[in-house]
mmCIF file with all atom_site columns, C-alpha atoms and ligand atoms in Angstrom:
data_model
loop_
_atom_site.group_PDB
_atom_site.id
_atom_site.type_symbol
_atom_site.label_atom_id
_atom_site.label_alt_id
_atom_site.label_comp_id
_atom_site.label_asym_id
_atom_site.label_entity_id
_atom_site.label_seq_id
_atom_site.pdbx_PDB_ins_code
_atom_site.Cartn_x
_atom_site.Cartn_y
_atom_site.Cartn_z
_atom_site.occupancy
_atom_site.B_iso_or_equiv
_atom_site.pdbx_formal_charge
_atom_site.auth_seq_id
_atom_site.auth_comp_id
_atom_site.auth_asym_id
_atom_site.auth_atom_id
_atom_site.pdbx_PDB_model_num
ATOM   1   C  CA  . MET S 1 1   ? 149.893 63.525 60.814 1.00 61.00 ? 28  MET S CA  1
ATOM   2   C  CA  . THR S 1 2   ? 151.764 60.631 59.441 1.00 79.00 ? 29  THR S CA  1
ATOM   3   C  CA  . GLN S 1 3   ? 149.830 57.437 58.968 1.00 91.00 ? 30  GLN S CA  1
ATOM   4   C  CA  . ALA S 1 4   ? 150.453 54.894 61.644 1.00 96.00 ? 31  ALA S CA  1
ATOM   5   C  CA  . LEU S 1 5   ? 151.915 51.554 60.715 1.00 97.00 ? 32  LEU S CA  1
ATOM   6   C  CA  . SER S 1 6   ? 150.973 48.130 62.167 1.00 98.00 ? 33  SER S CA  1
ATOM   7   C  CA  . ILE S 1 7   ? 153.911 46.276 63.639 1.00 98.00 ? 34  ILE S CA  1
ATOM   8   C  CA  . VAL S 1 8   ? 154.492 43.090 65.390 1.00 98.00 ? 35  VAL S CA  1
ATOM   9   C  CA  . VAL S 1 9   ? 157.431 43.044 67.859 1.00 98.00 ? 36  VAL S CA  1
ATOM   10  C  CA  . THR S 1 10  ? 158.630 40.034 70.073 1.00 98.00 ? 37  THR S CA  1
ATOM   11  C  CA  . VAL S 1 11  ? 159.851 41.556 73.313 1.00 98.00 ? 38  VAL S CA  1
ATOM   12  C  CA  . ASN S 1 12  ? 161.306 39.263 75.995 1.00 98.00 ? 39  ASN S CA  1
ATOM   13  C  CA  . GLY S 1 13  ? 159.389 36.402 74.372 1.00 98.00 ? 40  GLY S CA  1
ATOM   14  C  CA  . VAL S 1 14  ? 156.018 38.280 74.130 1.00 98.00 ? 41  VAL S CA  1
ATOM   15  C  CA  . ALA S 1 15  ? 154.533 39.196 70.715 1.00 98.00 ? 42  ALA S CA  1
ATOM   16  C  CA  . TYR S 1 16  ? 153.217 42.800 70.836 1.00 98.00 ? 43  TYR S CA  1
ATOM   17  C  CA  . GLU S 1 17  ? 151.116 44.117 67.821 1.00 98.00 ? 44  GLU S CA  1
ATOM   18  C  CA  . ARG S 1 18  ? 150.708 47.827 67.988 1.00 98.00 ? 45  ARG S CA  1
ATOM   19  C  CA  . SER S 1 19  ? 150.113 50.621 65.491 1.00 98.00 ? 46  SER S CA  1
ATOM   20  C  CA  . VAL S 1 20  ? 152.910 53.338 65.760 1.00 98.00 ? 47  VAL S CA  1
ATOM   21  C  CA  . GLU S 1 21  ? 153.928 56.421 64.044 1.00 97.00 ? 48  GLU S CA  1
ATOM   22  C  CA  . PRO S 1 22  ? 156.992 55.607 61.589 1.00 97.00 ? 49  PRO S CA  1
ATOM   23  C  CA  . ARG S 1 23  ? 159.032 58.271 63.460 1.00 97.00 ? 50  ARG S CA  1
ATOM   24  C  CA  . LEU S 1 24  ? 158.449 56.630 66.880 1.00 98.00 ? 51  LEU S CA  1
ATOM   25  C  CA  . LEU S 1 25  ? 161.826 55.459 68.348 1.00 98.00 ? 52  LEU S CA  1
ATOM   26  C  CA  . LEU S 1 26  ? 162.376 51.989 69.348 1.00 98.00 ? 53  LEU S CA  1
ATOM   27  C  CA  . SER S 1 27  ? 163.476 53.219 72.866 1.00 98.00 ? 54  SER S CA  1
ATOM   28  C  CA  . ASP S 1 28  ? 160.280 55.131 73.064 1.00 98.00 ? 55  ASP S CA  1
ATOM   29  C  CA  . PHE S 1 29  ? 158.224 52.362 71.928 1.00 98.00 ? 56  PHE S CA  1
ATOM   30  C  CA  . LEU S 1 30  ? 159.715 50.111 74.784 1.00 98.00 ? 57  LEU S CA  1
ATOM   31  C  CA  . ARG S 1 31  ? 159.380 52.589 77.517 1.00 98.00 ? 58  ARG S CA  1
ATOM   32  C  CA  . HIS S 1 32  ? 156.108 54.385 76.622 1.00 98.00 ? 59  HIS S CA  1
ATOM   33  C  CA  . THR S 1 33  ? 154.023 52.180 74.467 1.00 98.00 ? 60  THR S CA  1
ATOM   34  C  CA  . LEU S 1 34  ? 154.842 48.996 76.102 1.00 98.00 ? 61  LEU S CA  1
ATOM   35  C  CA  . GLY S 1 35  ? 155.776 50.429 79.690 1.00 98.00 ? 62  GLY S CA  1
ATOM   36  C  CA  . LEU S 1 36  ? 159.221 48.639 79.842 1.00 98.00 ? 63  LEU S CA  1
ATOM   37  C  CA  . THR S 1 37  ? 161.027 51.612 81.551 1.00 98.00 ? 64  THR S CA  1
ATOM   38  C  CA  . GLY S 1 38  ? 164.020 49.474 82.307 1.00 98.00 ? 65  GLY S CA  1
ATOM   39  C  CA  . THR S 1 39  ? 165.611 50.526 79.089 1.00 98.00 ? 66  THR S CA  1
ATOM   40  C  CA  . HIS S 1 40  ? 167.098 53.923 79.927 1.00 98.00 ? 67  HIS S CA  1
ATOM   41  C  CA  . VAL S 1 41  ? 167.561 56.915 77.521 1.00 98.00 ? 68  VAL S CA  1
ATOM   42  C  CA  . GLY S 1 42  ? 170.477 59.192 78.055 1.00 97.00 ? 69  GLY S CA  1
ATOM   43  C  CA  . CYS S 1 43  ? 172.117 61.019 75.251 1.00 98.00 ? 70  CYS S CA  1
ATOM   44  C  CA  . GLU S 1 44  ? 169.312 60.210 72.568 1.00 97.00 ? 71  GLU S CA  1
ATOM   45  C  CA  . HIS S 1 45  ? 171.859 60.190 69.853 1.00 97.00 ? 72  HIS S CA  1
ATOM   46  C  CA  . GLY S 1 46  ? 173.878 56.884 70.079 1.00 97.00 ? 73  GLY S CA  1
ATOM   47  C  CA  . VAL S 1 47  ? 176.724 57.947 72.238 1.00 98.00 ? 74  VAL S CA  1
ATOM   48  C  CA  . CYS S 1 48  ? 176.125 56.705 75.903 1.00 98.00 ? 75  CYS S CA  1
ATOM   49  C  CA  . GLY S 1 49  ? 174.686 53.117 75.319 1.00 98.00 ? 76  GLY S CA  1
ATOM   50  C  CA  . ALA S 1 50  ? 172.324 53.427 78.177 1.00 98.00 ? 77  ALA S CA  1
ATOM   51  C  CA  . CYS S 1 51  ? 169.407 52.392 75.739 1.00 98.00 ? 78  CYS S CA  1
ATOM   52  C  CA  . THR S 1 52  ? 171.302 49.223 74.419 1.00 98.00 ? 79  THR S CA  1
ATOM   53  C  CA  . VAL S 1 53  ? 168.847 46.303 73.970 1.00 98.00 ? 80  VAL S CA  1
ATOM   54  C  CA  . LEU S 1 54  ? 169.436 43.165 72.023 1.00 98.00 ? 81  LEU S CA  1
ATOM   55  C  CA  . LEU S 1 55  ? 167.787 43.129 68.623 1.00 98.00 ? 82  LEU S CA  1
ATOM   56  C  CA  . ASP S 1 56  ? 167.811 39.674 67.068 1.00 98.00 ? 83  ASP S CA  1
ATOM   57  C  CA  . GLY S 1 57  ? 170.500 38.602 69.481 1.00 96.00 ? 84  GLY S CA  1
ATOM   58  C  CA  . HIS S 1 58  ? 172.834 41.644 69.010 1.00 95.00 ? 85  HIS S CA  1
ATOM   59  C  CA  . SER S 1 59  ? 173.316 44.798 70.877 1.00 97.00 ? 86  SER S CA  1
ATOM   60  C  CA  . ALA S 1 60  ? 171.629 47.668 69.304 1.00 98.00 ? 87  ALA S CA  1
ATOM   61  C  CA  . ARG S 1 61  ? 171.048 51.467 70.333 1.00 98.00 ? 88  ARG S CA  1
ATOM   62  C  CA  . SER S 1 62  ? 167.326 51.662 70.630 1.00 98.00 ? 89  SER S CA  1
ATOM   63  C  CA  . CYS S 1 63  ? 167.557 55.518 70.550 1.00 98.00 ? 90  CYS S CA  1
ATOM   64  C  CA  . LEU S 1 64  ? 168.951 55.053 66.927 1.00 98.00 ? 91  LEU S CA  1
ATOM   65  C  CA  . CYS S 1 65  ? 166.146 52.485 65.657 1.00 98.00 ? 92  CYS S CA  1
ATOM   66  C  CA  . PHE S 1 66  ? 162.690 53.237 64.697 1.00 98.00 ? 93  PHE S CA  1
ATOM   67  C  CA  . ALA S 1 67  ? 160.170 51.045 66.186 1.00 98.00 ? 94  ALA S CA  1
ATOM   68  C  CA  . VAL S 1 68  ? 159.013 50.142 62.447 1.00 98.00 ? 95  VAL S CA  1
ATOM   69  C  CA  . GLN S 1 69  ? 162.668 48.773 61.932 1.00 98.00 ? 96  GLN S CA  1
ATOM   70  C  CA  . ALA S 1 70  ? 161.933 46.081 64.742 1.00 98.00 ? 97  ALA S CA  1
ATOM   71  C  CA  . ASP S 1 71  ? 158.725 44.909 63.121 1.00 98.00 ? 98  ASP S CA  1
ATOM   72  C  CA  . GLY S 1 72  ? 159.014 41.036 62.930 1.00 98.00 ? 99  GLY S CA  1
ATOM   73  C  CA  . ALA S 1 73  ? 162.207 41.162 64.975 1.00 98.00 ? 100 ALA S CA  1
ATOM   74  C  CA  . ARG S 1 74  ? 162.945 39.885 68.661 1.00 98.00 ? 101 ARG S CA  1
ATOM   75  C  CA  . VAL S 1 75  ? 163.909 42.189 71.153 1.00 98.00 ? 102 VAL S CA  1
ATOM   76  C  CA  . GLU S 1 76  ? 165.439 41.601 74.689 1.00 98.00 ? 103 GLU S CA  1
ATOM   77  C  CA  . THR S 1 77  ? 165.565 44.125 77.369 1.00 98.00 ? 104 THR S CA  1
ATOM   78  C  CA  . VAL S 1 78  ? 167.017 44.346 80.762 1.00 98.00 ? 105 VAL S CA  1
ATOM   79  C  CA  . GLU S 1 79  ? 163.573 43.013 82.088 1.00 98.00 ? 106 GLU S CA  1
ATOM   80  C  CA  . SER S 1 80  ? 164.546 39.607 80.614 1.00 98.00 ? 107 SER S CA  1
ATOM   81  C  CA  . LEU S 1 81  ? 167.204 39.152 82.952 1.00 98.00 ? 108 LEU S CA  1
ATOM   82  C  CA  . GLY S 1 82  ? 165.898 38.564 86.286 1.00 95.00 ? 109 GLY S CA  1
ATOM   83  C  CA  . THR S 1 83  ? 163.866 40.201 89.121 1.00 94.00 ? 110 THR S CA  1
ATOM   84  C  CA  . VAL S 1 84  ? 164.770 41.836 92.354 1.00 92.00 ? 111 VAL S CA  1
ATOM   85  C  CA  . ASP S 1 85  ? 164.211 38.689 94.073 1.00 96.00 ? 112 ASP S CA  1
ATOM   86  C  CA  . ASP S 1 86  ? 165.868 36.466 91.557 1.00 97.00 ? 113 ASP S CA  1
ATOM   87  C  CA  . LEU S 1 87  ? 168.771 38.221 90.013 1.00 98.00 ? 114 LEU S CA  1
ATOM   88  C  CA  . SER S 1 88  ? 170.548 36.503 86.897 1.00 98.00 ? 115 SER S CA  1
ATOM   89  C  CA  . PRO S 1 89  ? 174.212 35.579 87.727 1.00 98.00 ? 116 PRO S CA  1
ATOM   90  C  CA  . LEU S 1 90  ? 175.408 38.747 85.703 1.00 98.00 ? 117 LEU S CA  1
ATOM   91  C  CA  . GLN S 1 91  ? 173.161 41.002 87.841 1.00 98.00 ? 118 GLN S CA  1
ATOM   92  C  CA  . GLU S 1 92  ? 174.201 39.254 91.008 1.00 98.00 ? 119 GLU S CA  1
ATOM   93  C  CA  . ALA S 1 93  ? 177.979 39.790 90.083 1.00 98.00 ? 120 ALA S CA  1
ATOM   94  C  CA  . PHE S 1 94  ? 177.382 43.611 89.355 1.00 98.00 ? 121 PHE S CA  1
ATOM   95  C  CA  . ARG S 1 95  ? 175.809 43.651 92.872 1.00 98.00 ? 122 ARG S CA  1
ATOM   96  C  CA  . GLN S 1 96  ? 178.614 41.787 94.401 1.00 98.00 ? 123 GLN S CA  1
ATOM   97  C  CA  . HIS S 1 97  ? 181.516 43.634 92.734 1.00 98.00 ? 124 HIS S CA  1
ATOM   98  C  CA  . HIS S 1 98  ? 179.687 47.228 93.159 1.00 98.00 ? 125 HIS S CA  1
ATOM   99  C  CA  . ALA S 1 99  ? 179.459 47.515 89.446 1.00 98.00 ? 126 ALA S CA  1
ATOM   100 C  CA  . LEU S 1 100 ? 176.805 50.336 89.607 1.00 97.00 ? 127 LEU S CA  1
ATOM   101 C  CA  . GLN S 1 101 ? 176.116 53.349 91.745 1.00 97.00 ? 128 GLN S CA  1
ATOM   102 C  CA  . CYS S 1 102 ? 173.453 55.611 90.522 1.00 98.00 ? 129 CYS S CA  1
ATOM   103 C  CA  . GLY S 1 103 ? 172.351 52.750 88.036 1.00 98.00 ? 130 GLY S CA  1
ATOM   104 C  CA  . PHE S 1 104 ? 171.594 54.810 85.085 1.00 98.00 ? 131 PHE S CA  1
ATOM   105 C  CA  . CYS S 1 105 ? 174.020 53.161 82.720 1.00 98.00 ? 132 CYS S CA  1
ATOM   106 C  CA  . THR S 1 106 ? 173.446 49.497 84.093 1.00 98.00 ? 133 THR S CA  1
ATOM   107 C  CA  . PRO S 1 107 ? 170.509 48.290 81.893 1.00 98.00 ? 134 PRO S CA  1
ATOM   108 C  CA  . GLY S 1 108 ? 172.690 49.136 79.018 1.00 98.00 ? 135 GLY S CA  1
ATOM   109 C  CA  . MET S 1 109 ? 175.852 47.746 80.459 1.00 98.00 ? 136 MET S CA  1
ATOM   110 C  CA  . LEU S 1 110 ? 173.993 44.524 81.181 1.00 98.00 ? 137 LEU S CA  1
ATOM   111 C  CA  . MET S 1 111 ? 172.584 44.067 77.704 1.00 98.00 ? 138 MET S CA  1
ATOM   112 C  CA  . THR S 1 112 ? 175.786 44.766 76.239 1.00 98.00 ? 139 THR S CA  1
ATOM   113 C  CA  . CYS S 1 113 ? 177.438 42.190 78.583 1.00 98.00 ? 140 CYS S CA  1
ATOM   114 C  CA  . ILE S 1 114 ? 174.765 39.593 77.486 1.00 98.00 ? 141 ILE S CA  1
ATOM   115 C  CA  . ASP S 1 115 ? 175.753 40.250 73.914 1.00 98.00 ? 142 ASP S CA  1
ATOM   116 C  CA  . LEU S 1 116 ? 179.600 39.696 74.797 1.00 98.00 ? 143 LEU S CA  1
ATOM   117 C  CA  . LEU S 1 117 ? 178.980 36.684 76.787 1.00 97.00 ? 144 LEU S CA  1
ATOM   118 C  CA  . ARG S 1 118 ? 177.047 35.073 74.026 1.00 97.00 ? 145 ARG S CA  1
ATOM   119 C  CA  . ASN S 1 119 ? 179.053 35.946 71.156 1.00 95.00 ? 146 ASN S CA  1
ATOM   120 C  CA  . TYR S 1 120 ? 182.716 36.768 72.104 1.00 94.00 ? 147 TYR S CA  1
ATOM   121 C  CA  . PRO S 1 121 ? 185.419 34.728 74.004 1.00 90.00 ? 148 PRO S CA  1
ATOM   122 C  CA  . LEU S 1 122 ? 186.340 37.313 76.299 1.00 93.00 ? 149 LEU S CA  1
ATOM   123 C  CA  . ALA S 1 123 ? 189.785 35.963 76.966 1.00 90.00 ? 150 ALA S CA  1
ATOM   124 C  CA  . GLY S 1 124 ? 190.898 38.762 79.184 1.00 94.00 ? 151 GLY S CA  1
ATOM   125 C  CA  . ASP S 1 125 ? 190.321 42.369 80.601 1.00 96.00 ? 152 ASP S CA  1
ATOM   126 C  CA  . ALA S 1 126 ? 191.257 44.036 77.388 1.00 97.00 ? 153 ALA S CA  1
ATOM   127 C  CA  . ASP S 1 127 ? 188.495 42.154 75.547 1.00 97.00 ? 154 ASP S CA  1
ATOM   128 C  CA  . ILE S 1 128 ? 186.078 43.073 78.427 1.00 98.00 ? 155 ILE S CA  1
ATOM   129 C  CA  . ARG S 1 129 ? 187.121 46.814 78.256 1.00 98.00 ? 156 ARG S CA  1
ATOM   130 C  CA  . ALA S 1 130 ? 186.863 46.822 74.453 1.00 97.00 ? 157 ALA S CA  1
ATOM   131 C  CA  . GLY S 1 131 ? 183.497 45.078 74.575 1.00 97.00 ? 158 GLY S CA  1
ATOM   132 C  CA  . LEU S 1 132 ? 182.219 47.727 77.029 1.00 98.00 ? 159 LEU S CA  1
ATOM   133 C  CA  . SER S 1 133 ? 183.877 50.836 75.397 1.00 98.00 ? 160 SER S CA  1
ATOM   134 C  CA  . GLY S 1 134 ? 180.640 51.949 73.673 1.00 97.00 ? 161 GLY S CA  1
ATOM   135 C  CA  . ASN S 1 135 ? 178.686 52.283 77.160 1.00 98.00 ? 162 ASN S CA  1
ATOM   136 C  CA  . LEU S 1 136 ? 179.398 55.385 79.263 1.00 98.00 ? 163 LEU S CA  1
ATOM   137 C  CA  . CYS S 1 137 ? 179.467 55.351 82.922 1.00 98.00 ? 164 CYS S CA  1
ATOM   138 C  CA  . ARG S 1 138 ? 179.850 58.428 85.006 1.00 97.00 ? 165 ARG S CA  1
ATOM   139 C  CA  . CYS S 1 139 ? 179.985 56.950 88.519 1.00 97.00 ? 166 CYS S CA  1
ATOM   140 C  CA  . THR S 1 140 ? 182.127 53.763 88.620 1.00 96.00 ? 167 THR S CA  1
ATOM   141 C  CA  . GLY S 1 141 ? 185.317 54.450 86.841 1.00 96.00 ? 168 GLY S CA  1
ATOM   142 C  CA  . TYR S 1 142 ? 184.496 51.136 85.007 1.00 97.00 ? 169 TYR S CA  1
ATOM   143 C  CA  . GLU S 1 143 ? 186.940 48.978 87.246 1.00 97.00 ? 170 GLU S CA  1
ATOM   144 C  CA  . HIS S 1 144 ? 184.191 47.473 89.073 1.00 98.00 ? 171 HIS S CA  1
ATOM   145 C  CA  . ILE S 1 145 ? 182.155 46.720 86.019 1.00 98.00 ? 172 ILE S CA  1
ATOM   146 C  CA  . VAL S 1 146 ? 185.106 44.862 84.480 1.00 98.00 ? 173 VAL S CA  1
ATOM   147 C  CA  . ARG S 1 147 ? 185.630 42.908 87.723 1.00 98.00 ? 174 ARG S CA  1
ATOM   148 C  CA  . ALA S 1 148 ? 182.033 41.751 87.670 1.00 98.00 ? 175 ALA S CA  1
ATOM   149 C  CA  . VAL S 1 149 ? 182.298 40.582 84.029 1.00 98.00 ? 176 VAL S CA  1
ATOM   150 C  CA  . ARG S 1 150 ? 185.624 39.004 84.643 1.00 98.00 ? 177 ARG S CA  1
ATOM   151 C  CA  . ALA S 1 151 ? 183.894 37.059 87.530 1.00 98.00 ? 178 ALA S CA  1
ATOM   152 C  CA  . VAL S 1 152 ? 181.108 35.877 85.390 1.00 98.00 ? 179 VAL S CA  1
ATOM   153 C  CA  . VAL S 1 153 ? 183.416 34.785 82.641 1.00 97.00 ? 180 VAL S CA  1
ATOM   154 C  CA  . ALA S 1 154 ? 185.601 32.664 85.283 1.00 97.00 ? 181 ALA S CA  1
ATOM   155 C  CA  . SER S 1 155 ? 182.513 31.268 86.578 1.00 97.00 ? 182 SER S CA  1
ATOM   156 C  CA  . GLY S 1 156 ? 181.717 29.778 83.034 1.00 95.00 ? 183 GLY S CA  1
ATOM   157 C  CA  . TRP S 1 157 ? 178.092 30.988 83.139 1.00 96.00 ? 184 TRP S CA  1
ATOM   158 C  CA  . ARG S 1 158 ? 176.705 32.012 79.647 1.00 94.00 ? 185 ARG S CA  1
ATOM   159 C  CA  . PRO S 1 159 ? 173.472 33.773 78.997 1.00 95.00 ? 186 PRO S CA  1
HETATM 160 S  S1  . FES R 2 .   ? 170.408 57.164 74.644 1.00 73.76 ? 7   FES R S1  1
HETATM 161 FE FE1 . FES R 2 .   ? 170.838 55.745 73.095 1.00 73.76 ? 7   FES R FE1 1
HETATM 162 S  S2  . FES R 2 .   ? 173.152 55.898 72.949 1.00 73.76 ? 7   FES R S2  1
HETATM 163 FE FE2 . FES R 2 .   ? 172.536 57.229 74.580 1.00 73.76 ? 7   FES R FE2 1
HETATM 164 S  S1  . FES R 2 .   ? 176.521 53.737 87.700 1.00 73.76 ? 8   FES R S1  1
HETATM 165 FE FE1 . FES R 2 .   ? 175.993 55.996 87.465 1.00 73.76 ? 8   FES R FE1 1
HETATM 166 S  S2  . FES R 2 .   ? 176.267 56.083 85.233 1.00 73.76 ? 8   FES R S2  1
HETATM 167 FE FE2 . FES R 2 .   ? 177.034 54.174 85.695 1.00 73.76 ? 8   FES R FE2 1
#
């Protein structure tokens, strides 16, 4: 067995020190070690975007990162956005515009949107579609997701 390594990762503002095997994926670290199951795992090889989190402020596929690569880093997951009783404006826009059905892609969609809203001007639908093009959704046809993001951009809200 490979020797475990000690890492410290700040997730949603809380510093976690854990011993992990070098091969442990960041997605599994979040879900199984920390119990933060909001981050979903779909394809497990970087295609679907369901596992997207923010790593030091930028979207990253947590199924393509090892937990040890996040040592000393800041990770934000969907749990940082809001709660069932207190949705963030982005989550509320998804709800209002029917931007989810089964919800499996939604955590990754939301975290990608946070990156887009923080770091890109999103001047129109083409920008929104391009920004979300790495996240797959089998249910919505994307139009309602674009509508939700468009509404957030128009509202002026920024995360
Ligand atoms: S589970 Fe990571 S990209 Fe699909
Ligand atoms: S809402 Fe079902 S995959 Fe997107």
